[in-house]
Short mmCIF file of N, CA and C in Angstrom, two decimals:
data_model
loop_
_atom_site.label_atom_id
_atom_site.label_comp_id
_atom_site.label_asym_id
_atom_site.label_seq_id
_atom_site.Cartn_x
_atom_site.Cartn_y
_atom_site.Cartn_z
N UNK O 112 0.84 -1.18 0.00
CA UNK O 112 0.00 0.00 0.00
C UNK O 112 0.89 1.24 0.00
N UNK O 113 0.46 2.14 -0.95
CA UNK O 113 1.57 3.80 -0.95
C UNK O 113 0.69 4.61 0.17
N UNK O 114 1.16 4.88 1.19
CA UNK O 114 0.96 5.74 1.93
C UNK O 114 0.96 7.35 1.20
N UNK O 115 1.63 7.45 0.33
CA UNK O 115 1.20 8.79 0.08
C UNK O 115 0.84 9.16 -1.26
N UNK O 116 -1.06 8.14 -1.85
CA UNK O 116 -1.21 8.19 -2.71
C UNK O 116 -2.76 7.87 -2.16
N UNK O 117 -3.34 8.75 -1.39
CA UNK O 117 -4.34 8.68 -0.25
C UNK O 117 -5.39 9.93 -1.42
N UNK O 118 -6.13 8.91 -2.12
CA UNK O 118 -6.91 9.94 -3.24
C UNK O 118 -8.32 10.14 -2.36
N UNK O 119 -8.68 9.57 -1.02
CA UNK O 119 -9.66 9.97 -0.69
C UNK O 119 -9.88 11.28 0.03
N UNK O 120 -8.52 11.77 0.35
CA UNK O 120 -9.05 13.00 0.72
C UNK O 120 -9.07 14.23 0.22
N UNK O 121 -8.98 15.64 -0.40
CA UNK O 121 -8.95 16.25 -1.46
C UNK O 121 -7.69 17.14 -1.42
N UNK O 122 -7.25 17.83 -2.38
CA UNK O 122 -6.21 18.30 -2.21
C UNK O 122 -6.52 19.72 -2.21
N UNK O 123 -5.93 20.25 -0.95
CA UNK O 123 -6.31 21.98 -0.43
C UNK O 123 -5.19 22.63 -1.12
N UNK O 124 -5.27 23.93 -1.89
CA UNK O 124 -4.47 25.06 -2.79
C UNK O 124 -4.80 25.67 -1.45
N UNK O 125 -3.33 26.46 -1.77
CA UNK O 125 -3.19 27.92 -0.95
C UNK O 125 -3.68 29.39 -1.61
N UNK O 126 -4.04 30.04 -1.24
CA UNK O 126 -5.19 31.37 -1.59
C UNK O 126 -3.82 31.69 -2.68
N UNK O 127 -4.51 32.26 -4.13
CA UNK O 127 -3.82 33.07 -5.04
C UNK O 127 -2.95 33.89 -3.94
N UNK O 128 -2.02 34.48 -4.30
CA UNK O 128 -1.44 35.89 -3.75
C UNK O 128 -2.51 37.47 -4.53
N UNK O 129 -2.01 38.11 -3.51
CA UNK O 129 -3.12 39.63 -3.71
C UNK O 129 -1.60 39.97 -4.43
N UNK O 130 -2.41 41.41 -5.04
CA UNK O 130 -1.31 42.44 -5.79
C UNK O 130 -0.29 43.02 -4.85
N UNK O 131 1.13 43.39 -5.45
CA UNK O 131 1.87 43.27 -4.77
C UNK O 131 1.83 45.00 -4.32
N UNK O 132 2.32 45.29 -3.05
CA UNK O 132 2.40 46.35 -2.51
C UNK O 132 3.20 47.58 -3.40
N UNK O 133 2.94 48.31 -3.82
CA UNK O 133 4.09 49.74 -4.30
C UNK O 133 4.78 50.27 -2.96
N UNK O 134 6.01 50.46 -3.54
CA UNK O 134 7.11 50.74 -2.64
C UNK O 134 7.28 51.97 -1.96
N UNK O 135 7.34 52.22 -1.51
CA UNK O 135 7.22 53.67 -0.46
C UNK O 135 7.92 54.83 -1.04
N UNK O 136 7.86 55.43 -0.66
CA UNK O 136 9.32 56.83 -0.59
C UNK O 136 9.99 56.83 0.45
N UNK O 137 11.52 56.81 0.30
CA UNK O 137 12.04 56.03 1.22
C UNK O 137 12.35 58.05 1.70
N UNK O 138 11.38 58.17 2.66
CA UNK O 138 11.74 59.71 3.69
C UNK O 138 13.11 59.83 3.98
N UNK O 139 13.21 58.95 5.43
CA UNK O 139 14.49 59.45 6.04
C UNK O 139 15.67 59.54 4.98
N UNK O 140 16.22 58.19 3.98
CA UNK O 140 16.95 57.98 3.58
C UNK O 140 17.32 59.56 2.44
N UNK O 141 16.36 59.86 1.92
CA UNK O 141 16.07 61.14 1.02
C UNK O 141 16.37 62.13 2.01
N UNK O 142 16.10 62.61 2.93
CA UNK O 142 16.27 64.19 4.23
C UNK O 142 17.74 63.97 4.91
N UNK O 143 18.35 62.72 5.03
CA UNK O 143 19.37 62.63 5.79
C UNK O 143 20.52 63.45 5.50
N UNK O 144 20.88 62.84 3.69
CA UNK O 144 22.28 63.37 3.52
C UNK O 144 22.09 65.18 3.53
N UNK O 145 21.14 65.66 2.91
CA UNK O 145 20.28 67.16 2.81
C UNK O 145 20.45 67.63 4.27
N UNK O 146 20.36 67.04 4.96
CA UNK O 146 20.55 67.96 6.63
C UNK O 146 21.82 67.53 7.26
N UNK O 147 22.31 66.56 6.55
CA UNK O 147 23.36 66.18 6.95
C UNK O 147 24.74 67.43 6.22
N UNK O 148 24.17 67.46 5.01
CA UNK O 148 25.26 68.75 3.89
C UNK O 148 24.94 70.52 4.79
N UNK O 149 23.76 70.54 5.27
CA UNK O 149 23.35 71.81 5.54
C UNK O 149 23.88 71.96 6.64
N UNK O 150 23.85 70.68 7.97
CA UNK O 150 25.20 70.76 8.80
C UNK O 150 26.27 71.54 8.89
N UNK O 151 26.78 70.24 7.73
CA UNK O 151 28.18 70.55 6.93
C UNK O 151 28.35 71.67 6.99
N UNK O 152 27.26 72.62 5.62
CA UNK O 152 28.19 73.81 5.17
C UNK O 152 27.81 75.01 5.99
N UNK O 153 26.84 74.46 7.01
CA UNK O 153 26.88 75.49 8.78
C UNK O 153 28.34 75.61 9.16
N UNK O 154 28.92 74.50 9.36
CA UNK O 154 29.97 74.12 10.40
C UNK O 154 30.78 74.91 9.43
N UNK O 155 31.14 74.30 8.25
CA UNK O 155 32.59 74.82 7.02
C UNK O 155 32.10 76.49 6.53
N UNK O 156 31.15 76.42 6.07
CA UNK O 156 30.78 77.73 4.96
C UNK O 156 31.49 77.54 3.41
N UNK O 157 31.49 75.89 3.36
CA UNK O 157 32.41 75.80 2.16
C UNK O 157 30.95 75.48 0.94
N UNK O 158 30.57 76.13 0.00
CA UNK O 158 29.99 75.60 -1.25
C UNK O 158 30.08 74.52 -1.45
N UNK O 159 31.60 73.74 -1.62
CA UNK O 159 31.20 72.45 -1.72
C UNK O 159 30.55 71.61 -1.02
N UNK O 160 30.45 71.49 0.21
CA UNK O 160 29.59 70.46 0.90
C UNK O 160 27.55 70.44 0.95
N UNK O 161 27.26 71.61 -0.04
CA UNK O 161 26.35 71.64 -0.35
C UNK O 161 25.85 70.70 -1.54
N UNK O 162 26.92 70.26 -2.30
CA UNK O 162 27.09 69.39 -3.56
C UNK O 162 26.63 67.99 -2.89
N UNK O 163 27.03 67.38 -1.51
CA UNK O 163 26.59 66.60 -0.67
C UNK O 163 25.04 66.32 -0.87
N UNK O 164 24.08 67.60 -0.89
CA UNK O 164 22.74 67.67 -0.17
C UNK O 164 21.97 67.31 -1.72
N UNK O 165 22.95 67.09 -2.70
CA UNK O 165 21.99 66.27 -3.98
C UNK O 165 22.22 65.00 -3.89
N UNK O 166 22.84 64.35 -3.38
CA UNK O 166 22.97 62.80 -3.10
C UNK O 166 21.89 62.14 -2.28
N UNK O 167 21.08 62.84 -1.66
CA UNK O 167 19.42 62.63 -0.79
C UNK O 167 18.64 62.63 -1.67
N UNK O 168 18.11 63.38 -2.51
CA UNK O 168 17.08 63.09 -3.66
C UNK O 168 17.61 61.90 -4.28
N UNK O 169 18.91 61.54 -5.10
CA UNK O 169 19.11 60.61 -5.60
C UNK O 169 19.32 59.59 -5.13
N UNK O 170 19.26 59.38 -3.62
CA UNK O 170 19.26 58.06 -2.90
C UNK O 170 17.85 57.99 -3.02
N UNK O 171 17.33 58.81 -2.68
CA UNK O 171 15.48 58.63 -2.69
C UNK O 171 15.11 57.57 -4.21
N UNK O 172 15.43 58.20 -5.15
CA UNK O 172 14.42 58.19 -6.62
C UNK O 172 15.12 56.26 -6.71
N UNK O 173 16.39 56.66 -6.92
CA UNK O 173 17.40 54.98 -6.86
C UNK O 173 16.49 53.91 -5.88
N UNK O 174 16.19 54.14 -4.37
CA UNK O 174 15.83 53.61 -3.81
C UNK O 174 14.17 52.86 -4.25
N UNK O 175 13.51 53.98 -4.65
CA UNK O 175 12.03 53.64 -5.07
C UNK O 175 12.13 53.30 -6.14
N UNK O 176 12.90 53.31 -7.48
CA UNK O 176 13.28 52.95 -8.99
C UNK O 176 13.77 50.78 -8.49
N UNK O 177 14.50 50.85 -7.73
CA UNK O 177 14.75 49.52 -7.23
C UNK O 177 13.71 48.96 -6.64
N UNK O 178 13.07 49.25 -5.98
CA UNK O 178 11.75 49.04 -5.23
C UNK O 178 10.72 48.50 -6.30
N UNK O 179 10.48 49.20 -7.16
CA UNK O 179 10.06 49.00 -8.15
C UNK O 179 9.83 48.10 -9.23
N UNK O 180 11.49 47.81 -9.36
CA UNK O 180 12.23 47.08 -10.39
C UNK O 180 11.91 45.06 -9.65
N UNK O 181 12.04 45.11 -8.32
CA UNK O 181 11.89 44.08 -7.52
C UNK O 181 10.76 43.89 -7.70
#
């Protein structure tokens, strides 16, 4: 006798999956380096470290573009 060829009882499926969630806006990760540069060019007064405070939007858009892409 095959023990695991038991046709009398029925075979249970697991629920479809629902639609998959859209990915957030990743906040903190986007405001960090931006207050983190404005810091900066508190402390220095140097122009360049303001060049810093565009690397927050583009961690943002990268982050949700990947989010996405997954």
């Amino acid at each position: 006798m095959n023990r695991f060829a038991d046709e009398s009882r029925p075979l249970n499926l697991p629920p479809q999956p629902g639609r998959a969630r859209r990915p957030g806006v990743p906040v903190l990760a986007t405001l960090a380096p931006v207050a983190a540069a404005g810091l900066m060019f508190a402390i220095t007064r140097s122009p360049l470290t303001l060049a810093f405070a565009a690397i927050g939007p583009l961690v943002g858009i990268a982050s949700l573009l990947d989010g996405i892409r997954a």
